CSV table of C-alpha atoms in Angstrom, one decimal:
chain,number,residue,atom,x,y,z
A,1,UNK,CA,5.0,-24.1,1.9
A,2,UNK,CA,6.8,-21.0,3.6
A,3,UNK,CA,10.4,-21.8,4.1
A,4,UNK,CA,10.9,-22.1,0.2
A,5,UNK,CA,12.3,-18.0,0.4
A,6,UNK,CA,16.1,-19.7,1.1
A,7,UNK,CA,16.5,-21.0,-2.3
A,8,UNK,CA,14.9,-17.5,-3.5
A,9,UNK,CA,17.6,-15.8,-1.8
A,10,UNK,CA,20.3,-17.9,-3.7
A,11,UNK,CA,18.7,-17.2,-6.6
A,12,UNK,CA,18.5,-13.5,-6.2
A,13,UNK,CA,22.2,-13.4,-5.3
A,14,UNK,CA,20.8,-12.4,-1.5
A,15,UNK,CA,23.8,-13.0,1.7
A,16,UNK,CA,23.9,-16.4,2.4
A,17,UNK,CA,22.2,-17.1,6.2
A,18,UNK,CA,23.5,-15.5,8.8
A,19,UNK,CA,24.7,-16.4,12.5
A,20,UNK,CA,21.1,-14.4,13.1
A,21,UNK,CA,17.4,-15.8,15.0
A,22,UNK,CA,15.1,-13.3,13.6
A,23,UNK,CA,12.6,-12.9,16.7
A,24,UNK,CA,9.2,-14.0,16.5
A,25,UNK,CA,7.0,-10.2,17.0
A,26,UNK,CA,3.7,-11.2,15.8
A,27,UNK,CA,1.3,-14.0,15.8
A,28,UNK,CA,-1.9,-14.9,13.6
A,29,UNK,CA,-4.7,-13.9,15.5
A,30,UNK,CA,-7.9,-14.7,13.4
A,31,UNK,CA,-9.5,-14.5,9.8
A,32,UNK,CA,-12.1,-12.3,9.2
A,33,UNK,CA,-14.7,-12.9,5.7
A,34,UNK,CA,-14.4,-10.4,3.0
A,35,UNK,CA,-15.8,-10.3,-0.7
A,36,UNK,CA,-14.5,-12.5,-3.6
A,37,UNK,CA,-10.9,-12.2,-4.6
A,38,UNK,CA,-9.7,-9.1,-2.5
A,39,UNK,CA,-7.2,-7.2,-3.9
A,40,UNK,CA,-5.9,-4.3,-1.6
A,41,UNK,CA,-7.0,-3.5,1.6
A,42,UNK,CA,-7.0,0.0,3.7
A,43,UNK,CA,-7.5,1.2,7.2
A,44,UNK,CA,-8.6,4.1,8.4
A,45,UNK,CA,-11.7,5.2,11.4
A,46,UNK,CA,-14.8,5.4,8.7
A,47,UNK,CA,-17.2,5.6,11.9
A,48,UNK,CA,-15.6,8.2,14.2
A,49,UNK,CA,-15.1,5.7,17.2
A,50,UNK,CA,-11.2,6.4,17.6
A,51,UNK,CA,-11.2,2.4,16.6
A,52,UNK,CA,-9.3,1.2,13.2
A,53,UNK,CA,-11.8,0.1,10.8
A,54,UNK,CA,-10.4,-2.0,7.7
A,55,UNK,CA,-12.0,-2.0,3.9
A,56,UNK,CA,-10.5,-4.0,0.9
A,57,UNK,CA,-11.9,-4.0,-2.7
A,58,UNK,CA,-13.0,-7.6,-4.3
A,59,UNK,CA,-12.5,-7.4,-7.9
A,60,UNK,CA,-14.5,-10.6,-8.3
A,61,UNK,CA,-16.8,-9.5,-6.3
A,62,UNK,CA,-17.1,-6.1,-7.9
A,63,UNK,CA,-17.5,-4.9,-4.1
A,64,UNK,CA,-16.5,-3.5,-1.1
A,65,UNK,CA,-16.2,-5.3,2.1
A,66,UNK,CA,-16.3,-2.7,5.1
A,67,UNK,CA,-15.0,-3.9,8.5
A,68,UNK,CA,-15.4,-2.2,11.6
A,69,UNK,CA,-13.1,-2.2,14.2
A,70,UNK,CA,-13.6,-3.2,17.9
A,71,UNK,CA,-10.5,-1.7,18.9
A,72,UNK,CA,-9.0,-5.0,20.3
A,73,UNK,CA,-7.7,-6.6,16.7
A,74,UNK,CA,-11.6,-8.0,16.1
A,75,UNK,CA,-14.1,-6.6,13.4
A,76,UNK,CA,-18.1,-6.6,12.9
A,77,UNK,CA,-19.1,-8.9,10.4
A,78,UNK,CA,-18.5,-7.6,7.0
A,79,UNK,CA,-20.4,-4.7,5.3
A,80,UNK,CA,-21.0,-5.6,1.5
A,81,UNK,CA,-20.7,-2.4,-0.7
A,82,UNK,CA,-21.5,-2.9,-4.7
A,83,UNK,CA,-18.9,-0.9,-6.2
A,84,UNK,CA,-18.4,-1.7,-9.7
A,85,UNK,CA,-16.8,-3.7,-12.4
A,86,UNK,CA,-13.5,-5.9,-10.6
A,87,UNK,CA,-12.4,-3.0,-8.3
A,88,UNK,CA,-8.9,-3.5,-8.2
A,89,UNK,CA,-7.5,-0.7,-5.3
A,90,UNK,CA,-8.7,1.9,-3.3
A,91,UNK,CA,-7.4,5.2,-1.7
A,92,UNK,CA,-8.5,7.0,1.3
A,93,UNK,CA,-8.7,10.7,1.5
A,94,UNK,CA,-11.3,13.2,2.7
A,95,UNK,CA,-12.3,14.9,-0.7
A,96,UNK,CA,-15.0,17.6,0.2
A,97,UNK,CA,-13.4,18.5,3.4
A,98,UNK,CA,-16.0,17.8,5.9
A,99,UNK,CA,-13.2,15.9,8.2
A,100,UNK,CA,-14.9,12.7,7.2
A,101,UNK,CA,-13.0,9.9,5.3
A,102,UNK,CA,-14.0,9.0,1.4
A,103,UNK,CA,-12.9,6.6,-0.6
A,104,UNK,CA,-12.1,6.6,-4.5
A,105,UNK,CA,-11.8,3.3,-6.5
A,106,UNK,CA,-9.7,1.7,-9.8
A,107,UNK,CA,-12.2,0.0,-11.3
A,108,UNK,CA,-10.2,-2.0,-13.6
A,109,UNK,CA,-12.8,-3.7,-15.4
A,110,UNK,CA,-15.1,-1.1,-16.5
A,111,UNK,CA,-12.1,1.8,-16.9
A,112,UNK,CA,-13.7,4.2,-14.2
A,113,UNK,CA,-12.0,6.3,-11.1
A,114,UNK,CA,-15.5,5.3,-8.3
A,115,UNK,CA,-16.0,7.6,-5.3
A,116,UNK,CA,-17.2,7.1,-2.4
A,117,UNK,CA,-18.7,9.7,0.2
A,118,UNK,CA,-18.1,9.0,4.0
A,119,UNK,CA,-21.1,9.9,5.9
A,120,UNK,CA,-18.7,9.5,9.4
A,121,UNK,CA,-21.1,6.5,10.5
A,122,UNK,CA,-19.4,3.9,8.5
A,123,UNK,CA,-21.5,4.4,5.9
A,124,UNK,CA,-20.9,5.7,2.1
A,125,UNK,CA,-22.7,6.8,-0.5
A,126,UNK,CA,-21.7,6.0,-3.9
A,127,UNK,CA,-20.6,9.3,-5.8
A,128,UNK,CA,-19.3,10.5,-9.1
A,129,UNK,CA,-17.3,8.0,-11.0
A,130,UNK,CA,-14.6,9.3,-13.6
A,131,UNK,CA,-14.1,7.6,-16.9
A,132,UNK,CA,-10.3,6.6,-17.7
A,133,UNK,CA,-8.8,5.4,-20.7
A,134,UNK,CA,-7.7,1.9,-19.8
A,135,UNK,CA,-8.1,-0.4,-17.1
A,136,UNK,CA,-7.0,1.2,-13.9
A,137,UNK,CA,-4.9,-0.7,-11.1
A,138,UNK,CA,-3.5,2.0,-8.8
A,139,UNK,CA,-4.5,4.9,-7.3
A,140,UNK,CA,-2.9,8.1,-5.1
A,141,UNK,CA,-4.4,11.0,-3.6
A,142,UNK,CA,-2.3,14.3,-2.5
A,143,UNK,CA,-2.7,18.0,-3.3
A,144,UNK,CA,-0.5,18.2,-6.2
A,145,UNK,CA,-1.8,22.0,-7.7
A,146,UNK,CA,-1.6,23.1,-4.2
A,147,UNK,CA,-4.8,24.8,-4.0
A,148,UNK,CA,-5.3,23.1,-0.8
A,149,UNK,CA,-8.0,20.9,-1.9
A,150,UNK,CA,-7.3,16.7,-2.3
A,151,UNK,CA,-6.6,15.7,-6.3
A,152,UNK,CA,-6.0,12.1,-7.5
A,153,UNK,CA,-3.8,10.3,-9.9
A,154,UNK,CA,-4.4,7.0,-11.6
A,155,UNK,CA,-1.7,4.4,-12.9
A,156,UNK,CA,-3.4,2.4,-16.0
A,157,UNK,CA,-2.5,-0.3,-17.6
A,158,UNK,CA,-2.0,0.8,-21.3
A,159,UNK,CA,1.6,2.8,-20.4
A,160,UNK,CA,-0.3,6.4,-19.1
A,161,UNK,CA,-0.9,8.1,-16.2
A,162,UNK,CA,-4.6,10.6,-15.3
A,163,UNK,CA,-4.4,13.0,-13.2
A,164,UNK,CA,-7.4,14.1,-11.7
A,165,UNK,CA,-7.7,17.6,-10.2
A,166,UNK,CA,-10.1,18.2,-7.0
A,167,UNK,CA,-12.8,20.9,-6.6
A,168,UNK,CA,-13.2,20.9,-2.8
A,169,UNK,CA,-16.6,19.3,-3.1
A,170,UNK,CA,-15.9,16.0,-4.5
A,171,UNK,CA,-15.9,16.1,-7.5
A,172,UNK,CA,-12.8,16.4,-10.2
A,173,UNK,CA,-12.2,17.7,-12.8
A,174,UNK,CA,-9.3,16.1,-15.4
A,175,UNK,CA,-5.7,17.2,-15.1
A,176,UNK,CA,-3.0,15.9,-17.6
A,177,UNK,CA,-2.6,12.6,-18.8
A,178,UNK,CA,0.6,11.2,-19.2
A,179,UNK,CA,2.1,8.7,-21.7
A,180,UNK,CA,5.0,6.7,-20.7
A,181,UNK,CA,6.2,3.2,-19.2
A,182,UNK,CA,5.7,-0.4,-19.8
A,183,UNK,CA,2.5,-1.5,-18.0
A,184,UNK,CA,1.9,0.9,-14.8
A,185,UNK,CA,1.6,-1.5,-12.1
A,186,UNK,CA,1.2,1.0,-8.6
A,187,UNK,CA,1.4,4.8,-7.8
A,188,UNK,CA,2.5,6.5,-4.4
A,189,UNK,CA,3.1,10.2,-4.1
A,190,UNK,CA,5.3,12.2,-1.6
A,191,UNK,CA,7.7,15.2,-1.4
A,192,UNK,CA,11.2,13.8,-3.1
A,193,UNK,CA,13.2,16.2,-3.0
A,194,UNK,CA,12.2,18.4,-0.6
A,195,UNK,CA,10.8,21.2,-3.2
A,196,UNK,CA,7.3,21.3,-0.9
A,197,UNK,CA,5.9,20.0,-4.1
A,198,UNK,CA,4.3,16.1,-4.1
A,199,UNK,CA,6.2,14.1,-6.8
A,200,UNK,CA,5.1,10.5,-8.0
A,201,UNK,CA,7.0,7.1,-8.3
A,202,UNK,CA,5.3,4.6,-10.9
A,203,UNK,CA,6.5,0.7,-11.0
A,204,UNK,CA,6.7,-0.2,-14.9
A,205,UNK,CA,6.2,-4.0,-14.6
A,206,UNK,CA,6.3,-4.8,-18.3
A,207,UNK,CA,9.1,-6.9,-19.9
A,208,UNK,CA,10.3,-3.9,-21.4
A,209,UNK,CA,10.9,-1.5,-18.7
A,210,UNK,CA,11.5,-3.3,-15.2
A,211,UNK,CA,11.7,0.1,-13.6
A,212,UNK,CA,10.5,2.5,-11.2
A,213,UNK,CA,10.4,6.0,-12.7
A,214,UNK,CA,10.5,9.3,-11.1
A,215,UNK,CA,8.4,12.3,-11.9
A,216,UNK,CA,9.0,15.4,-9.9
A,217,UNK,CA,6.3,17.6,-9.3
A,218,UNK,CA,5.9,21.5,-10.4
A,219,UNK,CA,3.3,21.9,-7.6
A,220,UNK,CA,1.0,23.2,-10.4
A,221,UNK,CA,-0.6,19.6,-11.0
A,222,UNK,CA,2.1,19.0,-14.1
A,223,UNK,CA,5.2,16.6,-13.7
A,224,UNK,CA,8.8,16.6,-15.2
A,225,UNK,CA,9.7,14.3,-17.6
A,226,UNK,CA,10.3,10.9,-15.2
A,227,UNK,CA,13.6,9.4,-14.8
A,228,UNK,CA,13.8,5.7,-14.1
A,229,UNK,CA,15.9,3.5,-11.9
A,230,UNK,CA,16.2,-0.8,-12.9
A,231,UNK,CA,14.2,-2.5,-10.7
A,232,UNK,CA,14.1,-6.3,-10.2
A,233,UNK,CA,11.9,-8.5,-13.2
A,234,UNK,CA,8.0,-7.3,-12.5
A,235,UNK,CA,8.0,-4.3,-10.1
A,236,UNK,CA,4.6,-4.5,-9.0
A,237,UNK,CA,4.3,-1.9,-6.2
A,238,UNK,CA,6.2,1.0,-4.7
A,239,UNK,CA,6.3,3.0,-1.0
A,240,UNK,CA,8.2,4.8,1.2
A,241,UNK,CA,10.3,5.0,4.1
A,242,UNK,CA,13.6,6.0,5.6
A,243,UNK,CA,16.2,2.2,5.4
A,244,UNK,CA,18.9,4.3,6.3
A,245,UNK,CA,18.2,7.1,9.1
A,246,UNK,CA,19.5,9.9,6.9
A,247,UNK,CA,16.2,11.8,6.5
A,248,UNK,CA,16.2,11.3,2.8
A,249,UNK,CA,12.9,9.3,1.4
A,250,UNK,CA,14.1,5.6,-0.5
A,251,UNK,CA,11.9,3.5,-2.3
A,252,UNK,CA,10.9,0.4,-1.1
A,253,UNK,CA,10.0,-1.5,-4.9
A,254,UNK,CA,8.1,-4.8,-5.1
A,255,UNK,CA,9.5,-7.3,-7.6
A,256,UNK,CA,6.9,-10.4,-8.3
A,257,UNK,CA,9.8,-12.3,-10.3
A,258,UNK,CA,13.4,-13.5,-8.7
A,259,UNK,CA,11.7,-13.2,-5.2
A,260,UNK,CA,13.1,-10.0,-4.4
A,261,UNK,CA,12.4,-6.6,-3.2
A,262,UNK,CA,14.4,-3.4,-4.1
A,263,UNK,CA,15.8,-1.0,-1.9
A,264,UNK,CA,16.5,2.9,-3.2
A,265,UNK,CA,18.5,4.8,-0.9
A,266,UNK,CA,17.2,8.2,-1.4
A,267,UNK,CA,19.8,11.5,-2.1
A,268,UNK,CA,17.5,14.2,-1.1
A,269,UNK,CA,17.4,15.8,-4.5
A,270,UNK,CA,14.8,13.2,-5.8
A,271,UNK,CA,17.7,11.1,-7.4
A,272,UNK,CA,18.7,7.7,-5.6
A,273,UNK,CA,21.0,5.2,-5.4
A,274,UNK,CA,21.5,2.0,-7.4
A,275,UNK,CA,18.9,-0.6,-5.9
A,276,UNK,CA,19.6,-3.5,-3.2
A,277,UNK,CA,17.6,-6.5,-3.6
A,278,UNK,CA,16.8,-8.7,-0.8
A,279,UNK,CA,14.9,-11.8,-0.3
A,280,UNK,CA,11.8,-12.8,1.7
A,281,UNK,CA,10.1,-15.9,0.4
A,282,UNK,CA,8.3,-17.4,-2.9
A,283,UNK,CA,6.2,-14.5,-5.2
A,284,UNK,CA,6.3,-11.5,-3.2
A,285,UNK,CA,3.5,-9.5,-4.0
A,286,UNK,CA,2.8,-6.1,-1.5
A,287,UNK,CA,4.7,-5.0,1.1
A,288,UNK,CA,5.0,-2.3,4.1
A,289,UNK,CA,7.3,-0.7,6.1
A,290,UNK,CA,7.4,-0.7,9.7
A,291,UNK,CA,9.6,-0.7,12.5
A,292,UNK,CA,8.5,-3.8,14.1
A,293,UNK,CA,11.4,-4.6,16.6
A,294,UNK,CA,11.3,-0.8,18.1
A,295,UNK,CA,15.5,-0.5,17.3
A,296,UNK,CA,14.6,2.7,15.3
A,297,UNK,CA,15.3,0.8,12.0
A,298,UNK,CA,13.4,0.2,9.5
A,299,UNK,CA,12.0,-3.1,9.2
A,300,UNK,CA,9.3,-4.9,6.3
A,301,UNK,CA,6.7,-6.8,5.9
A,302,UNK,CA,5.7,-8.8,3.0
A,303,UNK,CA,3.1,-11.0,1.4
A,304,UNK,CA,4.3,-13.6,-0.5
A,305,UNK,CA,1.5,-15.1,-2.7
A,306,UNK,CA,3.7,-18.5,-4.4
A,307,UNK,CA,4.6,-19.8,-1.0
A,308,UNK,CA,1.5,-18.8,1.4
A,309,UNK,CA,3.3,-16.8,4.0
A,310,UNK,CA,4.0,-13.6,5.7
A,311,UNK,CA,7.5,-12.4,5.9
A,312,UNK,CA,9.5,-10.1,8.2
A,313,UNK,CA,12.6,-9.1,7.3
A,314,UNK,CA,14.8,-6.8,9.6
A,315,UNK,CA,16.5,-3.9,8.7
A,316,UNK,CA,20.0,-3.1,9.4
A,317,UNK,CA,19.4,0.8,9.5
A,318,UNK,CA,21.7,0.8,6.4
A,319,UNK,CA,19.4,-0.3,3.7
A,320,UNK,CA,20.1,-3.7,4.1
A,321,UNK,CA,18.7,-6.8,5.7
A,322,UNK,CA,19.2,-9.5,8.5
A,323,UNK,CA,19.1,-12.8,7.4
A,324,UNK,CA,16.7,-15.1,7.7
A,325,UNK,CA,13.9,-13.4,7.6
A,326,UNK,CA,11.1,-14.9,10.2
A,327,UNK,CA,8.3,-16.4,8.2
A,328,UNK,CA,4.8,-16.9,9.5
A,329,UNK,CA,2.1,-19.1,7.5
A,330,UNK,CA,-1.0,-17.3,5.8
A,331,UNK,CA,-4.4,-18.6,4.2
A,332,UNK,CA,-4.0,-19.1,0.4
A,333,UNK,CA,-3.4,-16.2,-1.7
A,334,UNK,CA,-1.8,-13.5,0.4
A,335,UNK,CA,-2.4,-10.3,-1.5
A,336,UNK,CA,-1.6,-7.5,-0.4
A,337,UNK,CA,-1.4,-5.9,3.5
A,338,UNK,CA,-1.8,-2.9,5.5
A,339,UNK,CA,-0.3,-2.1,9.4
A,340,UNK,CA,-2.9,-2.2,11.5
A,341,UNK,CA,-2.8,0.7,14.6
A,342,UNK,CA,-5.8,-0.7,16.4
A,343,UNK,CA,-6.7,2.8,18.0
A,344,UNK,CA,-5.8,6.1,18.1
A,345,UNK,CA,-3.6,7.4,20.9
A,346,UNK,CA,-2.9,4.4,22.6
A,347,UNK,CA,0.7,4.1,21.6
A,348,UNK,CA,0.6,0.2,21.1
A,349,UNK,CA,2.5,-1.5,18.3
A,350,UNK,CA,0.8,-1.5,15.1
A,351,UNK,CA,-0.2,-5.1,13.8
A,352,UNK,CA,-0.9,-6.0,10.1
A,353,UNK,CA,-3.9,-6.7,8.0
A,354,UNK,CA,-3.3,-9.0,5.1
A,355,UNK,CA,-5.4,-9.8,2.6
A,356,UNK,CA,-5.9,-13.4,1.4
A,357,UNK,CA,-7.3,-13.5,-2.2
A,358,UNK,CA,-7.9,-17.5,-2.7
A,359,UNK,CA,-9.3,-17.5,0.7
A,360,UNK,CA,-11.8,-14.0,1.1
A,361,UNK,CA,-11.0,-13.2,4.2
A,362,UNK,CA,-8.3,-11.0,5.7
A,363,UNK,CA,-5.6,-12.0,8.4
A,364,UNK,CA,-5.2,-10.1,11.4
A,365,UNK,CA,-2.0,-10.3,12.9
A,366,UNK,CA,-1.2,-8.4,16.1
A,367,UNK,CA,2.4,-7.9,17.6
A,368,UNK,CA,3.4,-9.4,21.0
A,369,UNK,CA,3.9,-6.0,22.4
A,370,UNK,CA,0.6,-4.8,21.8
A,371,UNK,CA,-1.5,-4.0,25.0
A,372,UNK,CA,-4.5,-5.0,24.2
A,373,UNK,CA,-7.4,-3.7,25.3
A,374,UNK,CA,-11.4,-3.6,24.8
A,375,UNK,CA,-13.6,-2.0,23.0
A,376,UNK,CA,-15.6,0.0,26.0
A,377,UNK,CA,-14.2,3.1,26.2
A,378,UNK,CA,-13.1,4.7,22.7
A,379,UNK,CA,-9.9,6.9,23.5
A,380,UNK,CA,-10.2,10.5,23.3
A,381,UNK,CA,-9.0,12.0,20.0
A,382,UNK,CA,-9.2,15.4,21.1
């Protein structure tokens, strides 16, 4: 079905094609098994062999499916972990400061934050699990009371926001809880405004807000009142980058209705511009930015889940697009995604890890420039 995102740009009131041959950077590499119904997927070295290693939460599965990495785009067979009741996403951080990466878990169905302890072998050991009031679909990690020590904040789906603040051991202990919004759908957190002090940006995907709202940090673990900017119809994720080559963060907004995404162009000051929407293809659902075509712009990737595909879309380096975009086909159900370094220190292009939730499995795509190499000798990470 990919090719259907040409009508979506009509309909979104996107630039009609241009004189443009998007190029072709990746290619579908193989499918790798995962749990039931993955929802969000993250990569990080969870055995200490300099080699990417992938994890993604299976809310029907109420699991965890581990992958580990061979350093040449392939994984090990899956690891199931039993997590908990339909884990819905996951953030990595290292919460008791050992220099060994944990995890901590939404667990939408039974209203809990679920960590996980890294033992460095890819291995985990299921930890303390913090009761929130209700149904959880996005989490964030940063040091928001700037004690130095990792604290957490949780998007739910009954209009609040839980923040959780970290003891160094990890454990939490709860921070504020705020009330506000129309159906949370995804947290991030980084510096907005360039205070020093983390800030968050919340998508609001209910039919009454349609936004993205601001809260700027005190760098005490408490927020300002947010401000929010009109997204497209069902904002369902948010993230960062730099469209424009200013310096200044913009938002890069998900919006699973029209077939759009929303681009922020960023003031400095934590205030931004009116959004751009731009097309891909059918029911865009996650998204990442990357600069895939090395011409120091930045570029996207995004799953759309209606039409089965994979979309790139180029950036112009002024917020704005190339069109068309340069679709690539997916198993059923593409989810949500994640670029995909395959080792540290080799300087290759990042591929992407997508996440197929009809199909269990995840996609690995790798980039035509990557150099490719085998798993026998880890790189140094010294």
């Amino acid at each position: 079905m990919v090719g259907l995102g040409l009508a979506g740009l009509v309909l979104a009131g996107c630039p009609a094609r241009e004189d443009y041959q998007p190029p072709d950077l990746v290619y579908h590499y193989k499918d790798f098994p995962v749990g039931k119904s993955p929802t969000s997927i993250r990569v990080g070295d969870f055995n200490g062999d300099g080699f990417a290693d992938l994890i993604t939460s299976n809310i029907q599965g109420n699991s965890l499916s581990l992958l580990l990495g061979n350093g040449d785009g392939s994984f090990q067979d899956q690891k199931i972990m039993s997590a908990c009741q339909e884990p819905r996403n996951i953030a990595v951080d290292d919460f008791n400061l050992d220099h060994i990466v944990d995890l901590v878990v939404a667990c939408s169905g039974d209203n809990h934050a679920l960590v996980f302890m890294g033992q460095g072998n890819g291995t985990f050991l299921r930890g303390t699990q913090y009761l929130v009031h209700r149904t959880p679909v996005s989490i964030s990690t940063g040091d928001f009371n700037e004690d130095f020590l990792p604290d957490m904040v949780v998007a739910l789906r009954n209009d609040k926001i839980q923040v959780f603040l970290g003891m160094g051991n990890g454990k939490f202990r709860v921070g504020p809880l705020y009330e506000y919004g129309d159906t949370p759908t995804s947290v991030d957190t980084i510096d907005l405004n360039g205070d020093q002090h983390l800030d968050l940006a919340v998508t609001n995907g209910g039919p009454m807000s349609n936004a993205v709202s601001i809260w700027l940090g005190l760098g005490d673990g408490t927020f300002l009142s947010p401000v929010d900017y009109k997204t497209g119809k069902r904002p369902l994720g948010v993230s960062f980058a730099d469209f424009n080559n200013d310096h200044h963060v913009d938002l890069l907004v998900i919006n699973g209705e029209m077939n759009t995404i929303t681009i922020f162009l960023g003031n400095g000051d934590g205030t931004f511009q009116k959004g751009k929407d731009s097309g891909g293809d059918a029911g865009p659902n996650h998204a990442v930015a990357q600069d895939f075509d090395g011409d120091k712009n930045m570029d996207v990737a995004v799953v759309n889940i209606q039409s089965g595909s994979l979309s790139l879309l180029f950036g112009k380096g002024d917020g704005t697009f190339k069109y068309p975009p340069k679709h690539y086909g997916t198993p059923h159900g593409p989810f949500a995604l994640a670029s995909l370094p395959l080792a540290v220190g080799r300087g290759e292009q990042p591929g992407l890890a997508v996440v197929n939730n009809a199909s269990n499995n995840v996609s690995v795509y790798l980039h035509h420039g990557l150099k490719v190499r085998t798993a026998e000798s880890p790189p140094s990470t010294s």
